[in-house]
Short mmCIF file of C-alpha atoms in Angstrom, two decimals:
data_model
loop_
_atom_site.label_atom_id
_atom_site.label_comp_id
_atom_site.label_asym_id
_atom_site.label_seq_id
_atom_site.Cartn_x
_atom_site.Cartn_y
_atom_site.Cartn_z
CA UNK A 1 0.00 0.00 0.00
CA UNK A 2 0.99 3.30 -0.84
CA UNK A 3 1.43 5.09 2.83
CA UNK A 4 -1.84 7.60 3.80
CA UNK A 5 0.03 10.69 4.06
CA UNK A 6 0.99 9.94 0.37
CA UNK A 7 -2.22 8.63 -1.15
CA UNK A 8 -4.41 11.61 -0.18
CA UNK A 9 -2.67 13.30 -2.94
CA UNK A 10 -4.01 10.60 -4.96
CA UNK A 11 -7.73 10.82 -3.16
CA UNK A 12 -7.76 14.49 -3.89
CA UNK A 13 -7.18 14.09 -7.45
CA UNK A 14 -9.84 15.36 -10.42
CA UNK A 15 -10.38 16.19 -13.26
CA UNK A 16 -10.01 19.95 -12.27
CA UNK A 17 -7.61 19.64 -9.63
CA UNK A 18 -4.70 17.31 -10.71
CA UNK A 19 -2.33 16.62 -7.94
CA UNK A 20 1.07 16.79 -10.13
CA UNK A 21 4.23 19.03 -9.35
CA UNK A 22 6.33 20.37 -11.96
CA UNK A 23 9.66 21.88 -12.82
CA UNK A 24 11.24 24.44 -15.33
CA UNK A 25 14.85 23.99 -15.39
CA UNK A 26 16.48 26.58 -17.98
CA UNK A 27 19.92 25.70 -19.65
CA UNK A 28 22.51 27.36 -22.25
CA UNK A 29 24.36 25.15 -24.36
CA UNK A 30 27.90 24.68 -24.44
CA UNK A 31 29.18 27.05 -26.81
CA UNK A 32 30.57 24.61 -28.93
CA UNK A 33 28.26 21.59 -29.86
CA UNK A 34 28.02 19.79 -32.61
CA UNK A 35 24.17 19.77 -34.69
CA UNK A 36 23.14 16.55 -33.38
CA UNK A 37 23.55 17.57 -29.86
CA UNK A 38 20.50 17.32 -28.73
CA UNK A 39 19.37 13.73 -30.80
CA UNK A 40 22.98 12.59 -28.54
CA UNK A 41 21.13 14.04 -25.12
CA UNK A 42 17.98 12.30 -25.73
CA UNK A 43 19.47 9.18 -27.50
CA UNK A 44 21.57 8.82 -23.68
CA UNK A 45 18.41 9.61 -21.61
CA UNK A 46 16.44 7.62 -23.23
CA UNK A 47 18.73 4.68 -22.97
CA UNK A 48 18.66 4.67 -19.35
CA UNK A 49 16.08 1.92 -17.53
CA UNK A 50 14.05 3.35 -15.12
CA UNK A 51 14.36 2.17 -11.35
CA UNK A 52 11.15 1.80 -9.01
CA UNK A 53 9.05 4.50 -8.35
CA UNK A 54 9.45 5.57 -12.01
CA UNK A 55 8.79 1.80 -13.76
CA UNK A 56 5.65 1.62 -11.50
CA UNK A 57 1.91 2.68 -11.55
CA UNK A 58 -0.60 2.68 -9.40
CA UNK A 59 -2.90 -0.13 -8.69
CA UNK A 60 -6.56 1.15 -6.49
CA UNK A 61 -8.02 -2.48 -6.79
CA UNK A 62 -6.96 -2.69 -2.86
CA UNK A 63 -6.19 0.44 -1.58
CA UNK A 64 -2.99 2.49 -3.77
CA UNK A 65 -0.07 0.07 -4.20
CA UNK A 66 2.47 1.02 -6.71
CA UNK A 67 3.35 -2.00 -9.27
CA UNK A 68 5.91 -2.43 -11.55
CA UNK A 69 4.85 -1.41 -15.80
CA UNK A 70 5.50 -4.72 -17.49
CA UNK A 71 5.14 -2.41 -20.37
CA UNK A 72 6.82 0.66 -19.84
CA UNK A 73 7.27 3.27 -22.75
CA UNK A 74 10.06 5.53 -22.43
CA UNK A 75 9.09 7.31 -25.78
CA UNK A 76 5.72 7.85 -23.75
CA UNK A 77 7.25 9.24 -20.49
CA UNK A 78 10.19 11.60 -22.12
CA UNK A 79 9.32 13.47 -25.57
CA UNK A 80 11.30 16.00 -27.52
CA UNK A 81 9.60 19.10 -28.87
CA UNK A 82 10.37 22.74 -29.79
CA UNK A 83 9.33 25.90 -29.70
CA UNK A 84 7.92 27.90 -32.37
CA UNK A 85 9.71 31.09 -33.62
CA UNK A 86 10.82 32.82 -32.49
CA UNK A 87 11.33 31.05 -29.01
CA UNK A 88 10.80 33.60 -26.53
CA UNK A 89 9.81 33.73 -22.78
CA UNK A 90 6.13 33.99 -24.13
CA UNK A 91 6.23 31.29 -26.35
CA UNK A 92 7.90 28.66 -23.49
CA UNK A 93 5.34 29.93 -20.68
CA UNK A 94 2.55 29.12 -23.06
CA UNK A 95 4.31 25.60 -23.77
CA UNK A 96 4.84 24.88 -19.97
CA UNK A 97 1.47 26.63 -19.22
CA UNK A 98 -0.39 24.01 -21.20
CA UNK A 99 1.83 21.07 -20.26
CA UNK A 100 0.94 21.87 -16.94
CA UNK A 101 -2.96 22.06 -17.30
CA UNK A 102 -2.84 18.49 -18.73
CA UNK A 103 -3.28 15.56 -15.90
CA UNK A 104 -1.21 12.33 -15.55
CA UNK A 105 -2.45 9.23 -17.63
CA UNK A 106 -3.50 7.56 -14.46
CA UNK A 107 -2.81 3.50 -15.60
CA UNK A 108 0.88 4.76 -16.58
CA UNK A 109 3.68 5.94 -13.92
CA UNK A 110 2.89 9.16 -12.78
CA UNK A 111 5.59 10.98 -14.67
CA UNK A 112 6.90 13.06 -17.93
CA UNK A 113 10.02 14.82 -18.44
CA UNK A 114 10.34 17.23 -21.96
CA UNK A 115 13.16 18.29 -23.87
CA UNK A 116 12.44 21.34 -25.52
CA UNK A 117 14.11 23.05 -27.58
CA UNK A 118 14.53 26.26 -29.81
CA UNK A 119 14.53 28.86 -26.93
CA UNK A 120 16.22 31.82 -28.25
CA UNK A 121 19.65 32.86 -26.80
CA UNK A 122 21.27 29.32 -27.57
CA UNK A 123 18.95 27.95 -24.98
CA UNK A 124 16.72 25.04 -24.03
CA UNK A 125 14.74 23.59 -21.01
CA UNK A 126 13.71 20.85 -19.53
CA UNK A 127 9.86 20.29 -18.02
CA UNK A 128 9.36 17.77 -15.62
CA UNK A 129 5.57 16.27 -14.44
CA UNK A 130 5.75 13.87 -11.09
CA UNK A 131 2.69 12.73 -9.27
CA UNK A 132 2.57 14.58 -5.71
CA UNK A 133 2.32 11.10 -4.52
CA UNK A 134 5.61 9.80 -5.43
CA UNK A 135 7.84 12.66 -4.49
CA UNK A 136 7.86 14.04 -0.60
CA UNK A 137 8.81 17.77 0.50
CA UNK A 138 7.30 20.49 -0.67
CA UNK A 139 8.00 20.27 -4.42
CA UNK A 140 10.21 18.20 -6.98
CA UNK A 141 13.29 20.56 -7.39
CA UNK A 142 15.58 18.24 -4.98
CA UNK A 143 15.45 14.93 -7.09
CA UNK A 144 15.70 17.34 -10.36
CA UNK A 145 18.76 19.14 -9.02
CA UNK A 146 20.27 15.95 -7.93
CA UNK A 147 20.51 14.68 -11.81
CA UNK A 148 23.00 17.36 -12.59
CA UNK A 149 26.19 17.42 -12.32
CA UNK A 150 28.69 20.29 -10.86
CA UNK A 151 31.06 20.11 -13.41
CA UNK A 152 30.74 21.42 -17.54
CA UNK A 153 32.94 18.49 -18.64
CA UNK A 154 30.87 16.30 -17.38
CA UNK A 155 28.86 14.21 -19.59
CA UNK A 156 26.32 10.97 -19.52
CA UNK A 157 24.58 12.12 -16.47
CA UNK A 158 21.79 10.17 -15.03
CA UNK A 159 18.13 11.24 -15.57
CA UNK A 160 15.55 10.89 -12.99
CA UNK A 161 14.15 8.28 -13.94
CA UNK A 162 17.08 6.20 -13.33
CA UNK A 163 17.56 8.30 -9.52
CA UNK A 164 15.39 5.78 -6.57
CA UNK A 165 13.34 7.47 -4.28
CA UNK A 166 13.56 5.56 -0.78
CA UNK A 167 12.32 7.54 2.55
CA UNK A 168 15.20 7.08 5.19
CA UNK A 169 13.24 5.17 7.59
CA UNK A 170 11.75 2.79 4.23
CA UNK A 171 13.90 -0.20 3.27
CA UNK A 172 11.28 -2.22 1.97
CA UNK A 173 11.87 -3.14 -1.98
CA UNK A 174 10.11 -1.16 -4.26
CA UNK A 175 10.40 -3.05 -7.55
CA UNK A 176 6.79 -4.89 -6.25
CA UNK A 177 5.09 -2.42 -4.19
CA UNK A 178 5.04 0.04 -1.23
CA UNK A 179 4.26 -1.12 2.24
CA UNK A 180 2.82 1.17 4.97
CA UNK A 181 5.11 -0.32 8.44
CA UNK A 182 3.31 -0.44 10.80
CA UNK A 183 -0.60 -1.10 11.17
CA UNK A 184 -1.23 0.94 14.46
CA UNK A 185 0.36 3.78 12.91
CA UNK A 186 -2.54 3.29 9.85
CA UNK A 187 -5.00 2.69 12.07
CA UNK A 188 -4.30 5.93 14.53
CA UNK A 189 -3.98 8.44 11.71
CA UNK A 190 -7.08 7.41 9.74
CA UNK A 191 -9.04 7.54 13.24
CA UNK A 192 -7.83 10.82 13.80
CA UNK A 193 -8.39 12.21 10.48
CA UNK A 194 -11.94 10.64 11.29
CA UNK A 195 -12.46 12.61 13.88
CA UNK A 196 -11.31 16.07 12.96
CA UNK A 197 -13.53 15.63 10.13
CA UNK A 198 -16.93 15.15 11.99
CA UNK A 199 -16.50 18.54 12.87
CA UNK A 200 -15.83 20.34 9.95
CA UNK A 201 -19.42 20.87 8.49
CA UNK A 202 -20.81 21.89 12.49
CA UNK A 203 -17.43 24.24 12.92
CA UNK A 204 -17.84 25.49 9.86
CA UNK A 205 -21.72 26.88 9.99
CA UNK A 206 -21.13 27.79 13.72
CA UNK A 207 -17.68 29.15 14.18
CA UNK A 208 -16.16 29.29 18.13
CA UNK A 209 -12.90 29.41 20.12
CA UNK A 210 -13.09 26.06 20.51
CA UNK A 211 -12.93 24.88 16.69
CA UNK A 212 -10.71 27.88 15.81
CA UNK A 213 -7.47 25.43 15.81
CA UNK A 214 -9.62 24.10 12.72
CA UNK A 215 -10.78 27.02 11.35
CA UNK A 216 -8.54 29.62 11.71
CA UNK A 217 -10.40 33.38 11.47
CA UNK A 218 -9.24 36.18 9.81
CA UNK A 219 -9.19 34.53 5.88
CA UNK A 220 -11.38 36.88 3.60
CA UNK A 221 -12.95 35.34 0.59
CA UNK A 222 -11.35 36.84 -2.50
CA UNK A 223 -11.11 35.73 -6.32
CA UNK A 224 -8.46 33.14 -5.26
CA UNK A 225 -11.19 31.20 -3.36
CA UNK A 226 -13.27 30.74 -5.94
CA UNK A 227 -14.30 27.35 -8.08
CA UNK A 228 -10.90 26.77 -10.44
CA UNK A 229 -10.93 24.51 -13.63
CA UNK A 230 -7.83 22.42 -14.76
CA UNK A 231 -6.35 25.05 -16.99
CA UNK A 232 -3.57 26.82 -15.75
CA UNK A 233 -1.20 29.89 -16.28
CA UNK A 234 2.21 29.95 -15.60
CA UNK A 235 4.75 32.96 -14.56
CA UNK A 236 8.05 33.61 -13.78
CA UNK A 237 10.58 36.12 -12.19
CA UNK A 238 14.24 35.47 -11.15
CA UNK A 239 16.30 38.13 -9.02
CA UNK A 240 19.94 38.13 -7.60
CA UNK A 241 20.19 36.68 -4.50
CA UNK A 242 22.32 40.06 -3.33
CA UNK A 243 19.61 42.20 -3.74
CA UNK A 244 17.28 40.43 -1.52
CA UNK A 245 20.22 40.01 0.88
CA UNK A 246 20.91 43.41 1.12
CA UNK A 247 17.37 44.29 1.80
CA UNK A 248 17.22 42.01 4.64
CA UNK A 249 20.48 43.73 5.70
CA UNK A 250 19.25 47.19 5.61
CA UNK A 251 15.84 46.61 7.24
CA UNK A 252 16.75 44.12 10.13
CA UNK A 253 14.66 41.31 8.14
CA UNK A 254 15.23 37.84 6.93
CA UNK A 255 15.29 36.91 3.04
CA UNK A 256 12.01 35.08 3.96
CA UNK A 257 10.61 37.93 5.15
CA UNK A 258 11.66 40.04 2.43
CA UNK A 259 10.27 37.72 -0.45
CA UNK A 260 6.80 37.68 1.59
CA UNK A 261 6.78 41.19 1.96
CA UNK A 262 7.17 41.39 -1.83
CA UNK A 263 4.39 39.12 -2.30
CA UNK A 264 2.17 40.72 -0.60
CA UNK A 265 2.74 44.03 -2.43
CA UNK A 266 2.66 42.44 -5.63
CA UNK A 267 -0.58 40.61 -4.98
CA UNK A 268 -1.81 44.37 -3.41
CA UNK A 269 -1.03 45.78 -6.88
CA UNK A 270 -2.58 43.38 -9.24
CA UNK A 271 -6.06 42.76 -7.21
CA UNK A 272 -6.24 46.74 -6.37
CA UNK A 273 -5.47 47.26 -10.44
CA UNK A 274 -8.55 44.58 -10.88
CA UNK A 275 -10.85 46.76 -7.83
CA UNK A 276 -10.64 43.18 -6.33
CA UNK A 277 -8.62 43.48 -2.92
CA UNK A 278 -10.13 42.27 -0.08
CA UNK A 279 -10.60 45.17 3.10
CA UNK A 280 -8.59 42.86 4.94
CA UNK A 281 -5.30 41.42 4.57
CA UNK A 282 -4.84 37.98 1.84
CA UNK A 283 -3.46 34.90 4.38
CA UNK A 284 -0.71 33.04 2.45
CA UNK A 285 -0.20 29.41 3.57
CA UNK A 286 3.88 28.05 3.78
CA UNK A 287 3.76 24.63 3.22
CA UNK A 288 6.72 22.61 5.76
CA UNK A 289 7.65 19.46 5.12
CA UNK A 290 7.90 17.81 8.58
CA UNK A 291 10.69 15.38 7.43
CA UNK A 292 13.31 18.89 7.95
CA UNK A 293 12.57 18.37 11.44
CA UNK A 294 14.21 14.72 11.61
CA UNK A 295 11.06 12.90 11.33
CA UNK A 296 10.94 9.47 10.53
CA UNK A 297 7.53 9.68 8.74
CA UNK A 298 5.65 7.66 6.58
CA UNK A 299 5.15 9.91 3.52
CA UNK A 300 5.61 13.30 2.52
CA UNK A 301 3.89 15.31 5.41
CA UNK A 302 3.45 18.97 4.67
CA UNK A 303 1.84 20.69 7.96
CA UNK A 304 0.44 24.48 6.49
CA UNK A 305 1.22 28.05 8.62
CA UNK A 306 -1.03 30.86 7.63
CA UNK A 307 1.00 34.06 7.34
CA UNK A 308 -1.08 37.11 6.63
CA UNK A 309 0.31 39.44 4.01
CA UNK A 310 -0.53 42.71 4.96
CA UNK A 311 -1.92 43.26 1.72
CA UNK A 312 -4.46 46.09 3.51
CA UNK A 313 -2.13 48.38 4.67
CA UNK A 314 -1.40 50.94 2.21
CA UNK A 315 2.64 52.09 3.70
CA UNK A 316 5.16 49.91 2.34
CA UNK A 317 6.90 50.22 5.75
CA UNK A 318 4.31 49.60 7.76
CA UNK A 319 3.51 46.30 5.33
CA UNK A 320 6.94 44.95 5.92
CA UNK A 321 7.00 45.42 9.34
CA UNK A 322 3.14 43.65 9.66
CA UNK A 323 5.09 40.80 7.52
CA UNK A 324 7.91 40.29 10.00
CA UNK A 325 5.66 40.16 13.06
CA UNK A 326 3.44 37.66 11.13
CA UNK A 327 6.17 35.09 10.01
CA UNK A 328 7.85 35.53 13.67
CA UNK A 329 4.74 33.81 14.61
CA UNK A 330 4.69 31.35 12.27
CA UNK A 331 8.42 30.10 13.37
CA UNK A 332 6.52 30.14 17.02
CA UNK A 333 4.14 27.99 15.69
CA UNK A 334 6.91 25.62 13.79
CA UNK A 335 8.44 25.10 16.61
CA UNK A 336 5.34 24.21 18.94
CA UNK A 337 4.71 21.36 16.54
CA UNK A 338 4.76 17.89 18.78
CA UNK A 339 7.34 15.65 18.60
CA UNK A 340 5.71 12.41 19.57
CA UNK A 341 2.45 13.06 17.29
CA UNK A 342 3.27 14.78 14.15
CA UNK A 343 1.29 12.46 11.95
CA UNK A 344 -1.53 12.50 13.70
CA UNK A 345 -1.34 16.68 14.14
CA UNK A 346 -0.52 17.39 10.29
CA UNK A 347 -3.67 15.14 9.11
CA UNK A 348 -6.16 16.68 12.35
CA UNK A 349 -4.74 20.24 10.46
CA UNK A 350 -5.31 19.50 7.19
CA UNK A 351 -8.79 18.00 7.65
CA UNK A 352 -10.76 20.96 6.80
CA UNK A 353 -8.14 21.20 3.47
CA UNK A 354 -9.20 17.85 2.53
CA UNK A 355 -12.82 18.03 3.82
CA UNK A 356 -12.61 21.73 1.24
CA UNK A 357 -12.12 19.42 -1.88
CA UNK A 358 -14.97 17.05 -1.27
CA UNK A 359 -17.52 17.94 -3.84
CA UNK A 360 -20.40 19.24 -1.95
CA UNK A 361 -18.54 20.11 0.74
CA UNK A 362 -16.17 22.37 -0.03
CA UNK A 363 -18.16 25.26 -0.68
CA UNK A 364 -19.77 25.37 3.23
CA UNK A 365 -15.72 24.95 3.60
CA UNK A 366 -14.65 28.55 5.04
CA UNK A 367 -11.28 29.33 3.50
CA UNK A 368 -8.30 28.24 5.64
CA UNK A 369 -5.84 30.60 3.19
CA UNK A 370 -6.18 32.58 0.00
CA UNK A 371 -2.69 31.08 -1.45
CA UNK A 372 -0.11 29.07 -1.43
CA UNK A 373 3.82 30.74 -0.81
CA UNK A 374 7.29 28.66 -0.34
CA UNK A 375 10.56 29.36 -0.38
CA UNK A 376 13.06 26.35 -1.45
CA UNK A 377 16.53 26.07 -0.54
CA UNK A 378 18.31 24.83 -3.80
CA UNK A 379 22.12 24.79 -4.66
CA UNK A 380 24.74 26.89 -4.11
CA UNK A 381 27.13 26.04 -7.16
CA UNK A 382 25.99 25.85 -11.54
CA UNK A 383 25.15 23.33 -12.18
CA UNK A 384 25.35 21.25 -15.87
CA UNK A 385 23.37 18.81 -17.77
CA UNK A 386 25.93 17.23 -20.62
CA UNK A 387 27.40 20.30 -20.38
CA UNK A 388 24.92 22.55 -20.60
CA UNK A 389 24.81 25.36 -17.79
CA UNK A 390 21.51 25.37 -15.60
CA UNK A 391 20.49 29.05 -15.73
CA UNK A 392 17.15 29.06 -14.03
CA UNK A 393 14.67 26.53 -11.69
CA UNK A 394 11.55 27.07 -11.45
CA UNK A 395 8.87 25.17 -9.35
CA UNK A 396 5.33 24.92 -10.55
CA UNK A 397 2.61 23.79 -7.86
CA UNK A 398 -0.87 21.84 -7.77
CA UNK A 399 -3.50 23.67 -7.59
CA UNK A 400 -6.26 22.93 -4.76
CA UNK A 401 -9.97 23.93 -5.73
CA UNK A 402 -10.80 27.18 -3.76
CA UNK A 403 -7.23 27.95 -4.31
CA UNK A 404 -6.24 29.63 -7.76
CA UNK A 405 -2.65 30.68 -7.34
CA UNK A 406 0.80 29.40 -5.74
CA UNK A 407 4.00 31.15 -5.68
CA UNK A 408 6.50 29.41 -5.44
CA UNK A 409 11.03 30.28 -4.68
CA UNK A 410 14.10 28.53 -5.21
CA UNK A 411 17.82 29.34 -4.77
CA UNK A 412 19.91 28.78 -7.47
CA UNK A 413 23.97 29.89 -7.92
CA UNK A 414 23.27 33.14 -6.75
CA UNK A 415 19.79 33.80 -7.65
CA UNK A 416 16.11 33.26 -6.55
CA UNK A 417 13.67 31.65 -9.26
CA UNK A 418 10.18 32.40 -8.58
CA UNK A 419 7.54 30.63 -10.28
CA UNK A 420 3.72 31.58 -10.63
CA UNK A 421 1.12 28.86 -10.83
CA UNK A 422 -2.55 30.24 -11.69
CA UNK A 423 -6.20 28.94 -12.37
CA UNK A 424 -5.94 30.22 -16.11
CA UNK A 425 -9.82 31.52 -16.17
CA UNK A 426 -9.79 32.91 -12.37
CA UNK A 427 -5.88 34.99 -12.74
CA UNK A 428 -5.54 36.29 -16.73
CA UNK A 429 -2.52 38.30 -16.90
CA UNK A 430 -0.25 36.62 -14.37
CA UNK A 431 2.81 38.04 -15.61
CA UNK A 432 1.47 41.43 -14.44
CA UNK A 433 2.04 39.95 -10.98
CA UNK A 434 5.61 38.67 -11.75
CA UNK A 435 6.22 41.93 -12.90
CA UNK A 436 4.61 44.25 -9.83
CA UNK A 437 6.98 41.88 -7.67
CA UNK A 438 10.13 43.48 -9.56
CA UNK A 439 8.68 46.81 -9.12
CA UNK A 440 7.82 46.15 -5.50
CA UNK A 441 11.59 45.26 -4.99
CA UNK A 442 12.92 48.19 -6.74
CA UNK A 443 10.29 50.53 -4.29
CA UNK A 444 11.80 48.92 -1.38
CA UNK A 445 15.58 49.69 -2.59
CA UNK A 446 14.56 53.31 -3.20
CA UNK A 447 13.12 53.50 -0.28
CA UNK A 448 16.09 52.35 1.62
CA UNK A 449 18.42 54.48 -0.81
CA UNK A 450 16.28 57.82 0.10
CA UNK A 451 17.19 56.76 4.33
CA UNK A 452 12.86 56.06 4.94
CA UNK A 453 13.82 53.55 7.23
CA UNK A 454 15.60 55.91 9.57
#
């Protein structure tokens, strides 16, 4: 059996709302190659067997147990396309944007990786689609990043496909299927899961102190709560790391507290632009994985703190300090998290998440948060692909319904990659908000520059 914590991802799933991750990885070609360059990349990918979870698909006869493809196609699960002239950013986030909106085939392994090619500036990228279910943490740019190699002479690297993916306190073989250990652990989350959820409907039509732990107060409904469809946009901004540094530097603040302030003014911008921002402040939810703790869990467990933006409050200064305050509660609140119960408290949290996608329910389901924000430590040094330098990650998130946008930060050589996932028809123009979160960082550097924050 696929382990709980894993298989809701899979429970969750429809049509509208697929549960798959994805990543943008950006790369400039050695600047000498020879034409057939890239028929010699995929000719060596290809050639590479996958190893269990990637040769295996899921089986819901009995529960979710992964089984090994008899008849795996690799021409299926990696594909080589191009862009069409003349290769720009547009043309790639409309590629990736549509990639995106397209679900899993659910009887194959829950995975595609695409070459693409003809991105202008001597570049291509690399798109890669994996099931929520088979990777843990909070997105798929660790097992990406760990294909690549830290030297440009390098050459033959492995793909993913060929990279296991074994949870340190798992040893059980994966080539057949995937084994919860331990029935009393089963039995004790699904009974407390149970529980939180009789609640939900009763909490949610008559609110009090008692079921706030559940329902937190203070989340406005906004245009990111409403119904999404499967179609999605997809945005992207990448600063250097310096800047954000020096920020922090100059305003006593944190580079996490920095990149939520300059959410939060971004997201200010684009809804007041739209006459669509909420009178009080948008709650952003930072998804933790629980395994950074030292966990020995069984599955990916991702507990949610709500962080309020300060997306009401009109002075920049005042917004940023609202945003410290908020996130030094939220590291409170990390740290309160039990040691001896973990499972048990991320699934009794996440109940009224889960209980929000049921259909039916979810719309008597107040909203816990308005959208999703992380922030992804990545790697320090460039790193290559056959050569190729990496010049830019990007994460791309699921989608929840009730929840139309994710933003999403990773650290890369010296730079932070910020992706935008959006519910296509709920968020048009979502590079506008990539965009007002570069203007929102130069504001904050003038602002500095001009001695404000004396």
């Amino acid at each position: 059996m696929i382990k709980p914590l894993d298989a809701v991802w899979l429970m969750m799933e429809t049509d509208e709302t697929p549960m798959h991750m994805g990543v943008l990885a950006i790369f400039r070609k050695p600047q000498t190659t020879a034409s057939n360059y890239f028929a010699d990349l995929a000719r060596s990918m290809r050639s590479v067997p996958p190893v269990a979870p990637w040769n295996c698909r899921v089986s819901r006869r009995v529960g979710y147990r992964l089984i090994e493809e008899k008849n795996f196609d690799i021409d299926y699960h990696f594909r080589r396309s191009a862009l069409p002239e003349p290769g720009g950013e547009r043309e790639l986030g409309q590629m990736i944007s549509s990639l995106h909106s397209t679900a899993l085939d659910p009887h194959r392994p829950l995975w595609e990786v695409h070459l693409i090619e003809g991105l202008e500036r001597n570049r291509f990228a690399l798109y890669v689609k994996v099931h929520h279910a088979l990777v843990g943490g909070v997105n798929g740019i660790p097992p990406v990043l760990a294909t690549l190699s830290a030297s440009a002479r390098a050459r033959g690297a492995e793909p993913l496909w060929a990279q296991p993916i074994v949870n340190s306190d798992q040893q059980d073989d994966l080539t057949d299927t995937l084994q919860w250990p331990g029935l009393s652990t089963t039995v004790d989350s699904l009974t407390t899961m149970g529980r939180a959820a009789l609640g939900l409907l009763r909490g949610a039509i008559r609110p009090s102190e008692r079921n706030s732990f559940l329902f937190p107060r203070g989340t406005p409904r906004s245009t990111l709560n409403r119904h999404i469809t499967a179609q999605r946009r997809f945005a992207t901004q990448q600063f250097e790391q310096q800047r954000i540094e020096a920020l922090a530097d100059a305003t006593d603040s944190t580079v996490n507290e920095i990149l939520t302030y300059l959410c939060g003014s971004s997201l200010r911008r684009f809804f007041k632009e739209y006459n669509a921002l909420p009178d009080e402040s948008l709650v952003g939810v930072i998804p933790v994985s629980l395994q950074e703790r030292g966990q020995h869990l069984a599955g990916n467990a991702i507990a949610g703190l709500r962080v309020p933006l300060g997306t009401h409050i009109a002075d920049p200064l005042r917004r940023l300090q609202s945003v410290k305050t908020a996130l030094k509660e939220v590291r409170e609140d990390r740290a309160s998290l039990p040691e001896d119960s973990v499972t048990s408290y991320v699934m009794l949290r996440a109940a009224p998440l889960y209980a929000s996608q049921v259909a039916g329910v979810g719309q008597f389901v107040p909203p816990l948060y308005n959208l999703a924000i992380s922030n992804t430590l990545g790697e320090e040094r460039p790193l290559y692909l056959n050569g190729a330098r990496l010049e830019a990650v990007y994460p791309l998130s699921p989608l929840m319904q009730f929840t139309a946008l994710s933003i999403d930060c990773v650290s890369y050589a010296g730079t932070l990659n910020i992706g935008f996932t959006g519910a296509r028809e709920t968020l048009p123009h979502l590079q506008r908000m990539a965009v007002y979160l570069g203007k929102a960082l130069e504001d904050l550097e003038e602002l500095v520059a001009e001695g404000e924050l004396a």
